[in-house]
Amino acid sequence: MEFSDRARAWHSGAHPSASGAVLLIHGFTGSPQSLRAWGEDLHSHGFEVSLPLLPGHGTTWQEMARTPWNQWYGAARQAAEELLERHTTISVGALSMGGTLALHLLADPTLDGRISAAALVNPALKLPWYAPAAALLAPIVGSVPGVASDIAAPGVIEEAYERTPLASVGQLAALQRRVRRELGQIRTPLLIATSPQDGVVDPRDSASIAAAVAGHVERMRLPRSRHVATLDHDAPAVLERSAAFFREYARTTDDSDRGPGSSVGAQR
């Protein structure tokens, strides 16, 4: 398929206000287009925003099939480091597999204390039981139909691959296995927004993340949206709540009068 300019990497540029900075991470086989409106809204609230195009995405599914998960993570990590050159702390927002990558960032001990908050929309923690076989089938089958545009709002399209490379399914499964082992190390405050009628990611993944992490968790239900909720009916609510959440914890992080026990108790 043809990808528009909104599917390319996007950076808002520095903002004159002091709201902070946010890294946004798109999902599996998708592109920045799915999060561009979120980034533009955050910029309007005074945040500097970085929205990278992950390696292997926005080109062809065949190229994605040749791209290991650590390259997806490397691009997200590099974008975070670039923001941290200008900001003491940053926040992270993510969709689907972007949430998996975000959790891996939050578990990185070298970034401890430098990510003040994260908002995860329908984060992906595990694949169906047969996913490990994807890598074995990849040389034979190559790809299967895509999972893009799981959206309830009529006429809204997600710019993503129309085919899903099985080699990449195997890479995602490997990333998820690693992240599941790391959840107990994560203390960063989380906003987890979940669509009960998600047709791509099991909504129970959100509950599993909330139960396993060590920090404050706020849950948000998206009753009118499917998987790509950032382009769906509940997108305005996600944008509004995430901006407030990022501001809240950016202030807490920068407030030297607050102790480590000053945050609100976890809501699971």
PDB file of C-alpha atoms in Angstrom, residues 3-268:
ATOM      1  CA  PHE A   3       1.910   5.396   2.904  1.00  0.00           C
ATOM      2  CA  SER A   4       1.122   9.080   3.421  1.00  0.00           C
ATOM      3  CA  ASP A   5       3.407  11.688   4.959  1.00  0.00           C
ATOM      4  CA  ARG A   6       1.600  11.145   8.279  1.00  0.00           C
ATOM      5  CA  ALA A   7       3.017   7.619   8.329  1.00  0.00           C
ATOM      6  CA  ARG A   8       6.585   8.930   8.480  1.00  0.00           C
ATOM      7  CA  ALA A   9       8.631   9.784  11.540  1.00  0.00           C
ATOM      8  CA  TRP A  10       7.510  13.049  13.112  1.00  0.00           C
ATOM      9  CA  HIS A  11       9.055  15.415  15.607  1.00  0.00           C
ATOM     10  CA  SER A  12       7.176  18.431  16.896  1.00  0.00           C
ATOM     11  CA  GLY A  13      10.291  20.498  17.523  1.00  0.00           C
ATOM     12  CA  ALA A  14      11.125  22.135  20.822  1.00  0.00           C
ATOM     13  CA  HIS A  15       8.233  23.881  22.549  1.00  0.00           C
ATOM     14  CA  PRO A  16       8.674  27.226  24.341  1.00  0.00           C
ATOM     15  CA  SER A  17       6.617  26.088  27.353  1.00  0.00           C
ATOM     16  CA  ALA A  18       7.919  23.888  30.165  1.00  0.00           C
ATOM     17  CA  SER A  19       5.450  20.994  29.955  1.00  0.00           C
ATOM     18  CA  GLY A  20       8.160  18.469  29.120  1.00  0.00           C
ATOM     19  CA  ALA A  21       8.622  15.865  26.390  1.00  0.00           C
ATOM     20  CA  VAL A  22       6.819  12.729  25.241  1.00  0.00           C
ATOM     21  CA  LEU A  23       8.033   9.781  23.172  1.00  0.00           C
ATOM     22  CA  LEU A  24       5.227   8.064  21.218  1.00  0.00           C
ATOM     23  CA  ILE A  25       5.687   4.490  19.908  1.00  0.00           C
ATOM     24  CA  HIS A  26       3.407   3.002  17.249  1.00  0.00           C
ATOM     25  CA  GLY A  27       2.291  -0.609  16.913  1.00  0.00           C
ATOM     26  CA  PHE A  28       3.164  -3.825  15.080  1.00  0.00           C
ATOM     27  CA  THR A  29       3.055  -3.487  11.243  1.00  0.00           C
ATOM     28  CA  GLY A  30       1.696   0.052  11.748  1.00  0.00           C
ATOM     29  CA  SER A  31       3.121   3.530  11.391  1.00  0.00           C
ATOM     30  CA  PRO A  32       3.231   6.941  13.105  1.00  0.00           C
ATOM     31  CA  GLN A  33      -0.057   7.818  11.374  1.00  0.00           C
ATOM     32  CA  SER A  34      -1.923   5.929  14.105  1.00  0.00           C
ATOM     33  CA  LEU A  35      -0.481   8.281  16.757  1.00  0.00           C
ATOM     34  CA  ARG A  36       0.017  11.509  14.822  1.00  0.00           C
ATOM     35  CA  ALA A  37      -3.158  13.171  16.175  1.00  0.00           C
ATOM     36  CA  TRP A  38      -2.051  12.227  19.702  1.00  0.00           C
ATOM     37  CA  GLY A  39       1.336  13.826  19.121  1.00  0.00           C
ATOM     38  CA  GLU A  40      -0.163  16.998  17.696  1.00  0.00           C
ATOM     39  CA  ASP A  41      -2.519  17.270  20.668  1.00  0.00           C
ATOM     40  CA  LEU A  42       0.337  16.839  23.157  1.00  0.00           C
ATOM     41  CA  HIS A  43       2.325  19.517  21.342  1.00  0.00           C
ATOM     42  CA  SER A  44      -0.661  21.870  21.641  1.00  0.00           C
ATOM     43  CA  HIS A  45      -0.473  21.263  25.415  1.00  0.00           C
ATOM     44  CA  GLY A  46       3.153  22.370  25.483  1.00  0.00           C
ATOM     45  CA  PHE A  47       5.060  19.101  25.112  1.00  0.00           C
ATOM     46  CA  GLU A  48       7.935  18.390  22.768  1.00  0.00           C
ATOM     47  CA  VAL A  49       6.983  15.167  20.965  1.00  0.00           C
ATOM     48  CA  SER A  50       9.030  12.527  19.156  1.00  0.00           C
ATOM     49  CA  LEU A  51       7.192   9.923  17.055  1.00  0.00           C
ATOM     50  CA  PRO A  52       9.719   7.670  15.279  1.00  0.00           C
ATOM     51  CA  LEU A  53       9.009   5.249  12.441  1.00  0.00           C
ATOM     52  CA  LEU A  54      10.225   1.879  13.707  1.00  0.00           C
ATOM     53  CA  PRO A  55      12.675  -0.017  11.466  1.00  0.00           C
ATOM     54  CA  GLY A  56      11.009  -2.364   8.999  1.00  0.00           C
ATOM     55  CA  HIS A  57       7.764  -0.390   9.103  1.00  0.00           C
ATOM     56  CA  GLY A  58       6.280   2.008   6.573  1.00  0.00           C
ATOM     57  CA  THR A  59       7.951   0.271   3.608  1.00  0.00           C
ATOM     58  CA  THR A  60       7.096  -3.362   2.751  1.00  0.00           C
ATOM     59  CA  TRP A  61       6.213  -6.385   4.854  1.00  0.00           C
ATOM     60  CA  GLN A  62       9.159  -8.190   3.260  1.00  0.00           C
ATOM     61  CA  GLU A  63      11.536  -5.626   4.748  1.00  0.00           C
ATOM     62  CA  MET A  64       9.865  -5.962   8.116  1.00  0.00           C
ATOM     63  CA  ALA A  65      10.391  -9.716   7.957  1.00  0.00           C
ATOM     64  CA  ARG A  66      14.143  -9.064   7.885  1.00  0.00           C
ATOM     65  CA  THR A  67      14.075  -6.729  10.912  1.00  0.00           C
ATOM     66  CA  PRO A  68      14.682  -8.179  14.409  1.00  0.00           C
ATOM     67  CA  TRP A  69      12.869  -6.792  17.446  1.00  0.00           C
ATOM     68  CA  ASN A  70      16.004  -5.270  18.938  1.00  0.00           C
ATOM     69  CA  GLN A  71      16.088  -2.847  15.988  1.00  0.00           C
ATOM     70  CA  TRP A  72      12.516  -1.739  16.796  1.00  0.00           C
ATOM     71  CA  TYR A  73      13.609  -1.230  20.377  1.00  0.00           C
ATOM     72  CA  GLY A  74      16.840   0.488  19.350  1.00  0.00           C
ATOM     73  CA  ALA A  75      14.923   3.149  17.430  1.00  0.00           C
ATOM     74  CA  ALA A  76      12.625   3.805  20.396  1.00  0.00           C
ATOM     75  CA  ARG A  77      15.585   3.928  22.770  1.00  0.00           C
ATOM     76  CA  GLN A  78      17.479   6.350  20.503  1.00  0.00           C
ATOM     77  CA  ALA A  79      14.463   8.679  20.315  1.00  0.00           C
ATOM     78  CA  ALA A  80      14.198   8.603  24.116  1.00  0.00           C
ATOM     79  CA  GLU A  81      17.886   9.444  24.512  1.00  0.00           C
ATOM     80  CA  GLU A  82      17.575  12.363  22.099  1.00  0.00           C
ATOM     81  CA  LEU A  83      14.712  13.830  24.124  1.00  0.00           C
ATOM     82  CA  LEU A  84      16.660  13.279  27.351  1.00  0.00           C
ATOM     83  CA  GLU A  85      19.470  15.441  25.975  1.00  0.00           C
ATOM     84  CA  ARG A  86      17.055  18.375  26.393  1.00  0.00           C
ATOM     85  CA  HIS A  87      14.841  17.225  29.278  1.00  0.00           C
ATOM     86  CA  THR A  88      15.535  15.867  32.762  1.00  0.00           C
ATOM     87  CA  THR A  89      12.677  13.391  32.423  1.00  0.00           C
ATOM     88  CA  ILE A  90      10.294  12.362  29.651  1.00  0.00           C
ATOM     89  CA  SER A  91       6.958  10.529  29.366  1.00  0.00           C
ATOM     90  CA  VAL A  92       6.070   7.715  26.979  1.00  0.00           C
ATOM     91  CA  GLY A  93       2.830   7.005  25.121  1.00  0.00           C
ATOM     92  CA  ALA A  94       2.311   3.851  23.093  1.00  0.00           C
ATOM     93  CA  LEU A  95      -0.147   1.675  21.181  1.00  0.00           C
ATOM     94  CA  SER A  96      -0.218  -2.142  21.046  1.00  0.00           C
ATOM     95  CA  MET A  97       3.328  -3.482  20.400  1.00  0.00           C
ATOM     96  CA  GLY A  98       4.505   0.051  21.105  1.00  0.00           C
ATOM     97  CA  GLY A  99       3.340  -0.659  24.643  1.00  0.00           C
ATOM     98  CA  THR A 100       5.536  -3.770  24.743  1.00  0.00           C
ATOM     99  CA  LEU A 101       8.535  -1.690  23.684  1.00  0.00           C
ATOM    100  CA  ALA A 102       7.601   1.009  26.196  1.00  0.00           C
ATOM    101  CA  LEU A 103       7.548  -1.534  29.041  1.00  0.00           C
ATOM    102  CA  HIS A 104      11.011  -2.731  27.991  1.00  0.00           C
ATOM    103  CA  LEU A 105      12.197   0.888  28.173  1.00  0.00           C
ATOM    104  CA  LEU A 106      10.680   1.296  31.637  1.00  0.00           C
ATOM    105  CA  ALA A 107      12.511  -1.808  32.865  1.00  0.00           C
ATOM    106  CA  ASP A 108      15.901  -0.534  31.630  1.00  0.00           C
ATOM    107  CA  PRO A 109      17.977   0.244  34.753  1.00  0.00           C
ATOM    108  CA  THR A 110      20.013   2.864  32.892  1.00  0.00           C
ATOM    109  CA  LEU A 111      16.816   4.899  32.419  1.00  0.00           C
ATOM    110  CA  ASP A 112      15.637   4.488  36.018  1.00  0.00           C
ATOM    111  CA  GLY A 113      14.026   7.725  37.188  1.00  0.00           C
ATOM    112  CA  ARG A 114      14.252   9.362  33.774  1.00  0.00           C
ATOM    113  CA  ILE A 115      10.810   8.303  32.503  1.00  0.00           C
ATOM    114  CA  SER A 116       8.238   9.985  34.708  1.00  0.00           C
ATOM    115  CA  ALA A 117       5.043   8.349  33.374  1.00  0.00           C
ATOM    116  CA  ALA A 118       3.713   6.161  30.576  1.00  0.00           C
ATOM    117  CA  ALA A 119       0.310   5.827  28.886  1.00  0.00           C
ATOM    118  CA  LEU A 120      -0.293   2.490  27.170  1.00  0.00           C
ATOM    119  CA  VAL A 121      -3.251   1.990  24.812  1.00  0.00           C
ATOM    120  CA  ASN A 122      -4.229  -1.678  24.342  1.00  0.00           C
ATOM    121  CA  PRO A 123      -0.700  -2.895  25.146  1.00  0.00           C
ATOM    122  CA  ALA A 124       0.278  -6.328  23.834  1.00  0.00           C
ATOM    123  CA  LEU A 125       1.783  -8.725  26.366  1.00  0.00           C
ATOM    124  CA  LYS A 126       1.318 -12.100  24.705  1.00  0.00           C
ATOM    125  CA  LEU A 127       0.316 -13.718  21.425  1.00  0.00           C
ATOM    126  CA  PRO A 128      -1.859 -16.820  20.886  1.00  0.00           C
ATOM    127  CA  TRP A 129      -0.321 -20.118  22.019  1.00  0.00           C
ATOM    128  CA  TYR A 130       0.637 -21.051  18.456  1.00  0.00           C
ATOM    129  CA  ALA A 131       2.747 -17.895  17.875  1.00  0.00           C
ATOM    130  CA  PRO A 132       6.118 -19.621  18.590  1.00  0.00           C
ATOM    131  CA  ALA A 133       5.490 -21.759  15.497  1.00  0.00           C
ATOM    132  CA  ALA A 134       5.404 -18.619  13.345  1.00  0.00           C
ATOM    133  CA  ALA A 135       9.185 -18.533  12.942  1.00  0.00           C
ATOM    134  CA  LEU A 136       9.162 -22.161  11.751  1.00  0.00           C
ATOM    135  CA  LEU A 137       6.375 -21.488   9.253  1.00  0.00           C
ATOM    136  CA  ALA A 138       7.874 -18.212   7.971  1.00  0.00           C
ATOM    137  CA  PRO A 139      10.139 -19.780   5.288  1.00  0.00           C
ATOM    138  CA  ILE A 140       7.150 -21.695   3.910  1.00  0.00           C
ATOM    139  CA  VAL A 141       4.196 -19.321   4.326  1.00  0.00           C
ATOM    140  CA  GLY A 142       5.919 -15.931   4.501  1.00  0.00           C
ATOM    141  CA  SER A 143       2.947 -13.856   5.586  1.00  0.00           C
ATOM    142  CA  VAL A 144      -0.696 -13.974   6.643  1.00  0.00           C
ATOM    143  CA  PRO A 145      -3.483 -11.390   6.315  1.00  0.00           C
ATOM    144  CA  GLY A 146      -2.827  -8.179   8.245  1.00  0.00           C
ATOM    145  CA  VAL A 147      -4.452  -6.920  11.431  1.00  0.00           C
ATOM    146  CA  ALA A 148      -4.705  -3.222  10.538  1.00  0.00           C
ATOM    147  CA  SER A 149      -7.700  -0.919  10.934  1.00  0.00           C
ATOM    148  CA  ASP A 150      -9.449  -2.673  13.824  1.00  0.00           C
ATOM    149  CA  ILE A 151     -11.477   0.506  14.349  1.00  0.00           C
ATOM    150  CA  ALA A 152     -15.168   0.938  15.202  1.00  0.00           C
ATOM    151  CA  ALA A 153     -15.487   4.462  13.774  1.00  0.00           C
ATOM    152  CA  PRO A 154     -16.762   4.241  10.164  1.00  0.00           C
ATOM    153  CA  GLY A 155     -14.452   5.306   7.362  1.00  0.00           C
ATOM    154  CA  VAL A 156     -11.290   5.553   9.494  1.00  0.00           C
ATOM    155  CA  ILE A 157      -8.227   3.738   8.159  1.00  0.00           C
ATOM    156  CA  GLU A 158      -4.982   2.826   9.870  1.00  0.00           C
ATOM    157  CA  GLU A 159      -1.972   3.031   7.555  1.00  0.00           C
ATOM    158  CA  ALA A 160      -0.286  -0.322   8.063  1.00  0.00           C
ATOM    159  CA  TYR A 161       0.760  -3.419   6.157  1.00  0.00           C
ATOM    160  CA  GLU A 162      -1.960  -5.474   4.525  1.00  0.00           C
ATOM    161  CA  ARG A 163       0.103  -8.592   5.237  1.00  0.00           C
ATOM    162  CA  THR A 164       1.734  -9.692   8.500  1.00  0.00           C
ATOM    163  CA  PRO A 165       5.166 -11.320   8.108  1.00  0.00           C
ATOM    164  CA  LEU A 166       5.365 -14.505  10.172  1.00  0.00           C
ATOM    165  CA  ALA A 167       9.050 -13.939  10.893  1.00  0.00           C
ATOM    166  CA  SER A 168       8.051 -10.710  12.636  1.00  0.00           C
ATOM    167  CA  VAL A 169       5.394 -12.536  14.660  1.00  0.00           C
ATOM    168  CA  GLY A 170       8.188 -14.718  15.982  1.00  0.00           C
ATOM    169  CA  GLN A 171      10.242 -11.617  16.822  1.00  0.00           C
ATOM    170  CA  LEU A 172       7.309 -10.054  18.671  1.00  0.00           C
ATOM    171  CA  ALA A 173       6.780 -13.245  20.660  1.00  0.00           C
ATOM    172  CA  ALA A 174      10.454 -13.177  21.711  1.00  0.00           C
ATOM    173  CA  LEU A 175      10.170  -9.536  22.802  1.00  0.00           C
ATOM    174  CA  GLN A 176       7.022 -10.275  24.793  1.00  0.00           C
ATOM    175  CA  ARG A 177       8.627 -13.206  26.605  1.00  0.00           C
ATOM    176  CA  ARG A 178      11.424 -10.910  27.738  1.00  0.00           C
ATOM    177  CA  VAL A 179       9.070  -8.146  28.838  1.00  0.00           C
ATOM    178  CA  ARG A 180       6.887 -10.515  30.865  1.00  0.00           C
ATOM    179  CA  ARG A 181       9.953 -11.367  32.962  1.00  0.00           C
ATOM    180  CA  GLU A 182      10.667  -7.666  33.545  1.00  0.00           C
ATOM    181  CA  LEU A 183       7.267  -6.396  34.693  1.00  0.00           C
ATOM    182  CA  GLY A 184       8.007  -6.653  38.405  1.00  0.00           C
ATOM    183  CA  GLN A 185      10.922  -4.228  37.976  1.00  0.00           C
ATOM    184  CA  ILE A 186       8.714  -1.417  36.635  1.00  0.00           C
ATOM    185  CA  ARG A 187       7.883   1.362  39.112  1.00  0.00           C
ATOM    186  CA  THR A 188       6.965   4.111  36.618  1.00  0.00           C
ATOM    187  CA  PRO A 189       3.345   5.331  36.972  1.00  0.00           C
ATOM    188  CA  LEU A 190       1.172   3.816  34.244  1.00  0.00           C
ATOM    189  CA  LEU A 191      -2.081   4.853  32.597  1.00  0.00           C
ATOM    190  CA  ILE A 192      -3.443   1.750  30.855  1.00  0.00           C
ATOM    191  CA  ALA A 193      -6.321   2.360  28.427  1.00  0.00           C
ATOM    192  CA  THR A 194      -8.178  -0.756  27.278  1.00  0.00           C
ATOM    193  CA  SER A 195     -10.830  -1.512  24.669  1.00  0.00           C
ATOM    194  CA  PRO A 196     -13.017  -4.418  25.893  1.00  0.00           C
ATOM    195  CA  GLN A 197     -13.924  -5.232  22.281  1.00  0.00           C
ATOM    196  CA  ASP A 198     -10.340  -5.207  20.947  1.00  0.00           C
ATOM    197  CA  GLY A 199     -10.135  -7.526  17.948  1.00  0.00           C
ATOM    198  CA  VAL A 200      -6.319  -7.781  17.892  1.00  0.00           C
ATOM    199  CA  VAL A 201      -4.948  -7.839  21.462  1.00  0.00           C
ATOM    200  CA  ASP A 202      -6.602  -9.728  24.314  1.00  0.00           C
ATOM    201  CA  PRO A 203      -7.932  -7.076  26.757  1.00  0.00           C
ATOM    202  CA  ARG A 204      -6.746  -9.306  29.596  1.00  0.00           C
ATOM    203  CA  ASP A 205      -3.181  -8.284  28.692  1.00  0.00           C
ATOM    204  CA  SER A 206      -3.883  -4.897  30.284  1.00  0.00           C
ATOM    205  CA  ALA A 207      -5.011  -6.538  33.517  1.00  0.00           C
ATOM    206  CA  SER A 208      -1.932  -8.767  33.556  1.00  0.00           C
ATOM    207  CA  ILE A 209       0.364  -5.760  33.220  1.00  0.00           C
ATOM    208  CA  ALA A 210      -1.492  -3.834  35.924  1.00  0.00           C
ATOM    209  CA  ALA A 211      -1.229  -6.769  38.321  1.00  0.00           C
ATOM    210  CA  ALA A 212       2.470  -7.411  37.727  1.00  0.00           C
ATOM    211  CA  VAL A 213       4.160  -3.992  37.804  1.00  0.00           C
ATOM    212  CA  ALA A 214       5.424  -2.438  41.033  1.00  0.00           C
ATOM    213  CA  GLY A 215       4.267   1.163  40.545  1.00  0.00           C
ATOM    214  CA  HIS A 216       1.047   3.164  40.484  1.00  0.00           C
ATOM    215  CA  VAL A 217      -1.466   2.105  37.831  1.00  0.00           C
ATOM    216  CA  GLU A 218      -4.535   3.947  36.605  1.00  0.00           C
ATOM    217  CA  ARG A 219      -6.960   2.025  34.406  1.00  0.00           C
ATOM    218  CA  MET A 220      -9.084   3.632  31.684  1.00  0.00           C
ATOM    219  CA  ARG A 221     -11.894   1.851  29.849  1.00  0.00           C
ATOM    220  CA  LEU A 222     -12.527   2.630  26.172  1.00  0.00           C
ATOM    221  CA  PRO A 223     -16.099   1.375  25.690  1.00  0.00           C
ATOM    222  CA  ARG A 224     -16.676   2.632  22.128  1.00  0.00           C
ATOM    223  CA  SER A 225     -13.370   1.747  20.509  1.00  0.00           C
ATOM    224  CA  ARG A 226     -11.609  -1.283  19.110  1.00  0.00           C
ATOM    225  CA  HIS A 227      -7.844  -1.911  18.924  1.00  0.00           C
ATOM    226  CA  VAL A 228      -6.591   1.302  17.286  1.00  0.00           C
ATOM    227  CA  ALA A 229      -8.297   3.452  19.892  1.00  0.00           C
ATOM    228  CA  THR A 230      -6.094   6.452  19.098  1.00  0.00           C
ATOM    229  CA  LEU A 231      -8.040   6.770  15.817  1.00  0.00           C
ATOM    230  CA  ASP A 232     -11.400   5.649  17.187  1.00  0.00           C
ATOM    231  CA  HIS A 233     -14.417   7.048  19.052  1.00  0.00           C
ATOM    232  CA  ASP A 234     -12.622   7.270  22.426  1.00  0.00           C
ATOM    233  CA  ALA A 235      -9.532   9.040  21.060  1.00  0.00           C
ATOM    234  CA  PRO A 236     -10.505  12.476  22.503  1.00  0.00           C
ATOM    235  CA  ALA A 237     -10.746  10.960  25.986  1.00  0.00           C
ATOM    236  CA  VAL A 238      -7.364   9.235  25.592  1.00  0.00           C
ATOM    237  CA  LEU A 239      -5.744  12.474  24.467  1.00  0.00           C
ATOM    238  CA  GLU A 240      -7.229  14.515  27.294  1.00  0.00           C
ATOM    239  CA  ARG A 241      -6.445  12.057  30.084  1.00  0.00           C
ATOM    240  CA  SER A 242      -2.921  11.250  28.909  1.00  0.00           C
ATOM    241  CA  ALA A 243      -1.925  14.919  28.702  1.00  0.00           C
ATOM    242  CA  ALA A 244      -3.168  15.459  32.266  1.00  0.00           C
ATOM    243  CA  PHE A 245      -1.429  12.266  33.440  1.00  0.00           C
ATOM    244  CA  PHE A 246       1.885  13.305  31.919  1.00  0.00           C
ATOM    245  CA  ARG A 247       1.632  16.782  33.460  1.00  0.00           C
ATOM    246  CA  GLU A 248       0.746  15.337  36.849  1.00  0.00           C
ATOM    247  CA  TYR A 249       3.737  13.055  37.062  1.00  0.00           C
ATOM    248  CA  ALA A 250       6.144  15.492  35.423  1.00  0.00           C
ATOM    249  CA  ARG A 251       5.309  17.888  38.254  1.00  0.00           C
ATOM    250  CA  THR A 252       5.734  15.149  40.862  1.00  0.00           C
ATOM    251  CA  THR A 253       9.105  14.191  39.407  1.00  0.00           C
ATOM    252  CA  ASP A 254      10.355  17.779  39.443  1.00  0.00           C
ATOM    253  CA  ASP A 255       8.937  18.625  42.903  1.00  0.00           C
ATOM    254  CA  SER A 256      11.798  18.154  45.353  1.00  0.00           C
ATOM    255  CA  ASP A 257       9.464  18.604  48.327  1.00  0.00           C
ATOM    256  CA  ARG A 258       7.681  15.337  47.589  1.00  0.00           C
ATOM    257  CA  GLY A 259       9.009  12.089  48.906  1.00  0.00           C
ATOM    258  CA  PRO A 260       8.919   8.735  47.178  1.00  0.00           C
ATOM    259  CA  GLY A 261       5.726   7.762  49.026  1.00  0.00           C
ATOM    260  CA  SER A 262       3.739  10.844  48.018  1.00  0.00           C
ATOM    261  CA  SER A 263       1.982   9.434  44.957  1.00  0.00           C
ATOM    262  CA  VAL A 264      -1.586   8.172  44.985  1.00  0.00           C
ATOM    263  CA  GLY A 265      -2.055   4.473  45.761  1.00  0.00           C
ATOM    264  CA  ALA A 266      -2.273   2.065  42.870  1.00  0.00           C
ATOM    265  CA  GLN A 267      -5.594   1.397  41.201  1.00  0.00           C
ATOM    266  CA  ARG A 268      -5.624  -2.044  39.610  1.00  0.00           C
TER     267      ARG A 268
END
